[in-house]
Amino acid sequence: MKKSIRIVVMSDSHGNYPAVESIIDRNLGHADIFIHLGDGERDTDRVLPKYPNLDFRRVAGNCDYSSMLPDYLIVDVVGARILCVHGHRHFVKGGTEMIRSIARDKNCNVVLFGHTHERYTSFEDGIYMMNPGSCSTPRDGKKPSFGVVEIYEYGIFTNIADV
C-alpha cells in the first residue's frame, strides 16, 4: 500500500509552456497528480500530448478565454479532500475568507488557488491553503514557482519551490 500522495501544483503560466514542461519533467516519477490552477490552458494543451499517461487536472482561469474547463475541481485522495480553483471568482486578491467558507461547505481540508501570482501557504481554520505563485510571471518579487502537496497517513505538508 502506498504511504503517501504527492501532488504538483502550478498556476498562471500565461503562455510560458516551457515552464509547464519543465515542472512536469522535473517531477516525473515523483508526483502522482499534477494540477494547473488556470491561466494556462493553451500551455497545457500544447504540452500534455507529450505525456499521455499523466494524471493532470486543470481548472479555468480568468485569462483562459472561451474555456470549457471547469471553474473548480474537488480531488479526493486518501487523507484529503482538495478544492482547486483559479481564485478570480472568489476574490482571493482581497483575502481567503470566501474560499475557506466554500471549502468548509464542501468538506475540503485543502484549498489550492492561483490568480494573485504570489506564493502563499497557511493553515487556517483547519484548512491547508496554498497558492503556488506563478510559474511564469510572479508579482511578489520572487522567482517563478510551483507547489507540492504531500499527503501522508500522519499529516499534510505544503511546500513551494522555484521553477
GROMACS .gro file of C-alpha atoms in nm:
model
  163
    1MET     CA    1   0.000   0.000   0.000
    2LYS     CA    2   0.130   0.344  -0.095
    3LYS     CA    3   0.204   0.552   0.211
    4SER     CA    4   0.181   0.898   0.054
    5ILE     CA    5   0.040   1.101  -0.233
    6ARG     CA    6   0.246   1.375  -0.397
    7ILE     CA    7   0.065   1.646  -0.592
    8VAL     CA    8   0.249   1.905  -0.801
    9VAL     CA    9   0.057   2.230  -0.839
   10MET     CA   10   0.117   2.514  -1.085
   11SER     CA   11  -0.069   2.822  -1.193
   12ASP     CA   12  -0.062   3.130  -1.414
   13SER     CA   13   0.178   3.017  -1.685
   14HIS     CA   14   0.033   3.277  -1.928
   15GLY     CA   15   0.191   3.147  -2.247
   16ASN     CA   16   0.509   3.010  -2.093
   17TYR     CA   17   0.459   2.647  -2.191
   18PRO     CA   18   0.831   2.568  -2.140
   19ALA     CA   19   0.782   2.642  -1.768
   20VAL     CA   20   0.494   2.393  -1.754
   21GLU     CA   21   0.701   2.133  -1.935
   22SER     CA   22   0.998   2.195  -1.705
   23ILE     CA   23   0.785   2.143  -1.394
   24ILE     CA   24   0.643   1.820  -1.534
   25ASP     CA   25   0.984   1.687  -1.642
   26ARG     CA   26   1.138   1.772  -1.305
   27ASN     CA   27   0.867   1.582  -1.119
   28LEU     CA   28   0.803   1.284  -1.348
   29GLY     CA   29   0.819   0.965  -1.148
   30HIS     CA   30   0.789   1.159  -0.821
   31ALA     CA   31   0.437   1.301  -0.848
   32ASP     CA   32   0.108   1.113  -0.851
   33ILE     CA   33  -0.106   1.404  -0.971
   34PHE     CA   34  -0.034   1.734  -1.148
   35ILE     CA   35  -0.275   2.026  -1.118
   36HIS     CA   36  -0.279   2.354  -1.315
   37LEU     CA   37  -0.491   2.620  -1.145
   38GLY     CA   38  -0.572   2.827  -1.452
   39ASP     CA   39  -0.444   3.092  -1.689
   40GLY     CA   40  -0.250   2.833  -1.882
   41GLU     CA   41  -0.499   2.620  -2.073
   42ARG     CA   42  -0.326   2.671  -2.407
   43ASP     CA   43   0.011   2.596  -2.246
   44THR     CA   44  -0.112   2.268  -2.106
   45ASP     CA   45  -0.290   2.186  -2.434
   46ARG     CA   46   0.047   2.222  -2.606
   47VAL     CA   47   0.250   2.020  -2.353
   48LEU     CA   48   0.019   1.737  -2.242
   49PRO     CA   49   0.027   1.531  -2.565
   50LYS     CA   50   0.391   1.453  -2.477
   51TYR     CA   51   0.269   1.287  -2.152
   52PRO     CA   52  -0.033   1.071  -2.244
   53ASN     CA   53  -0.034   0.873  -1.917
   54LEU     CA   54  -0.001   1.167  -1.680
   55ASP     CA   55  -0.274   1.230  -1.423
   56PHE     CA   56  -0.314   1.601  -1.498
   57ARG     CA   57  -0.609   1.806  -1.372
   58ARG     CA   58  -0.698   2.162  -1.477
   59VAL     CA   59  -0.937   2.445  -1.398
   60ALA     CA   60  -1.015   2.756  -1.600
   61GLY     CA   61  -0.865   3.092  -1.513
   62ASN     CA   62  -0.989   3.438  -1.599
   63CYS     CA   63  -0.747   3.456  -1.897
   64ASP     CA   64  -0.845   3.115  -2.037
   65TYR     CA   65  -1.086   3.271  -2.283
   66SER     CA   66  -1.368   3.051  -2.416
   67SER     CA   67  -1.251   2.768  -2.194
   68MET     CA   68  -1.456   2.455  -2.149
   69LEU     CA   69  -1.258   2.362  -1.836
   70PRO     CA   70  -1.445   2.361  -1.505
   71ASP     CA   71  -1.429   2.659  -1.267
   72TYR     CA   72  -1.338   2.427  -0.983
   73LEU     CA   73  -1.242   2.069  -0.910
   74ILE     CA   74  -1.258   1.860  -0.599
   75VAL     CA   75  -0.985   1.599  -0.581
   76ASP     CA   76  -1.041   1.320  -0.330
   77VAL     CA   77  -0.734   1.128  -0.221
   78VAL     CA   78  -0.670   0.923   0.091
   79GLY     CA   79  -0.640   1.171   0.377
   80ALA     CA   80  -0.751   1.481   0.188
   81ARG     CA   81  -1.036   1.642   0.001
   82ILE     CA   82  -0.887   1.919  -0.214
   83LEU     CA   83  -1.070   2.219  -0.358
   84CYS     CA   84  -0.893   2.351  -0.671
   85VAL     CA   85  -0.987   2.692  -0.816
   86HIS     CA   86  -0.819   2.975  -1.001
   87GLY     CA   87  -0.950   3.223  -0.744
   88HIS     CA   88  -1.075   3.515  -0.954
   89ARG     CA   89  -1.437   3.423  -0.877
   90HIS     CA   90  -1.355   3.403  -0.507
   91PHE     CA   91  -1.190   3.746  -0.472
   92VAL     CA   92  -0.864   3.595  -0.345
   93LYS     CA   93  -0.680   3.921  -0.406
   94GLY     CA   94  -0.880   4.056  -0.111
   95GLY     CA   95  -0.831   3.757   0.120
   96THR     CA   96  -0.912   3.391   0.164
   97GLU     CA   97  -1.229   3.412   0.374
   98MET     CA   98  -1.468   3.330   0.089
   99ILE     CA   99  -1.267   3.038  -0.041
  100ARG     CA  100  -1.225   2.893   0.309
  101SER     CA  101  -1.601   2.915   0.360
  102ILE     CA  102  -1.663   2.729   0.034
  103ALA     CA  103  -1.406   2.466   0.133
  104ARG     CA  104  -1.584   2.412   0.466
  105ASP     CA  105  -1.920   2.382   0.286
  106LYS     CA  106  -1.773   2.117   0.055
  107ASN     CA  107  -1.591   1.934   0.339
  108CYS     CA  108  -1.248   2.010   0.193
  109ASN     CA  109  -0.940   2.026   0.412
  110VAL     CA  110  -0.705   2.159   0.141
  111VAL     CA  111  -0.755   2.459  -0.089
  112LEU     CA  112  -0.537   2.525  -0.393
  113PHE     CA  113  -0.576   2.856  -0.574
  114GLY     CA  114  -0.388   3.090  -0.807
  115HIS     CA  115  -0.470   3.427  -0.968
  116THR     CA  116  -0.260   3.655  -0.746
  117HIS     CA  117   0.078   3.542  -0.887
  118GLU     CA  118   0.204   3.544  -0.527
  119ARG     CA  119   0.322   3.247  -0.323
  120TYR     CA  120   0.111   3.166  -0.020
  121THR     CA  121   0.082   2.878   0.223
  122SER     CA  122  -0.101   2.865   0.552
  123PHE     CA  123  -0.311   2.652   0.781
  124GLU     CA  124  -0.629   2.842   0.865
  125ASP     CA  125  -0.936   2.715   1.050
  126GLY     CA  126  -0.831   2.353   0.995
  127ILE     CA  127  -0.776   2.404   0.621
  128TYR     CA  128  -0.443   2.390   0.439
  129MET     CA  129  -0.421   2.678   0.192
  130MET     CA  130  -0.175   2.707  -0.096
  131ASN     CA  131  -0.119   2.942  -0.383
  132PRO     CA  132   0.187   2.815  -0.572
  133GLY     CA  133   0.251   3.159  -0.720
  134SER     CA  134   0.307   3.196  -1.092
  135CYS     CA  135   0.528   2.955  -1.282
  136SER     CA  136   0.586   3.236  -1.534
  137THR     CA  137   0.521   3.592  -1.412
  138PRO     CA  138   0.541   3.627  -1.033
  139ARG     CA  139   0.426   3.952  -0.871
  140ASP     CA  140   0.583   3.901  -0.530
  141GLY     CA  141   0.945   3.979  -0.617
  142LYS     CA  142   1.039   3.611  -0.605
  143LYS     CA  143   1.130   3.362  -0.876
  144PRO     CA  144   0.867   3.174  -1.078
  145SER     CA  145   0.736   2.888  -0.867
  146PHE     CA  146   0.522   2.579  -0.828
  147GLY     CA  147   0.382   2.398  -0.526
  148VAL     CA  148   0.396   2.050  -0.383
  149VAL     CA  149   0.136   1.894  -0.155
  150GLU     CA  150   0.237   1.573   0.017
  151ILE     CA  151  -0.032   1.375   0.194
  152TYR     CA  152   0.079   1.112   0.443
  153GLU     CA  153  -0.120   0.899   0.684
  154TYR     CA  154   0.014   1.124   0.963
  155GLY     CA  155  -0.037   1.465   0.803
  156ILE     CA  156  -0.036   1.704   0.510
  157PHE     CA  157   0.263   1.911   0.403
  158THR     CA  158   0.275   2.200   0.158
  159ASN     CA  159   0.586   2.349   0.004
  160ILE     CA  160   0.668   2.595  -0.271
  161ALA     CA  161   0.971   2.555  -0.499
  162ASP     CA  162   1.138   2.772  -0.761
  163VAL     CA  163   1.083   2.665  -1.121
   0.00000   0.00000   0.00000
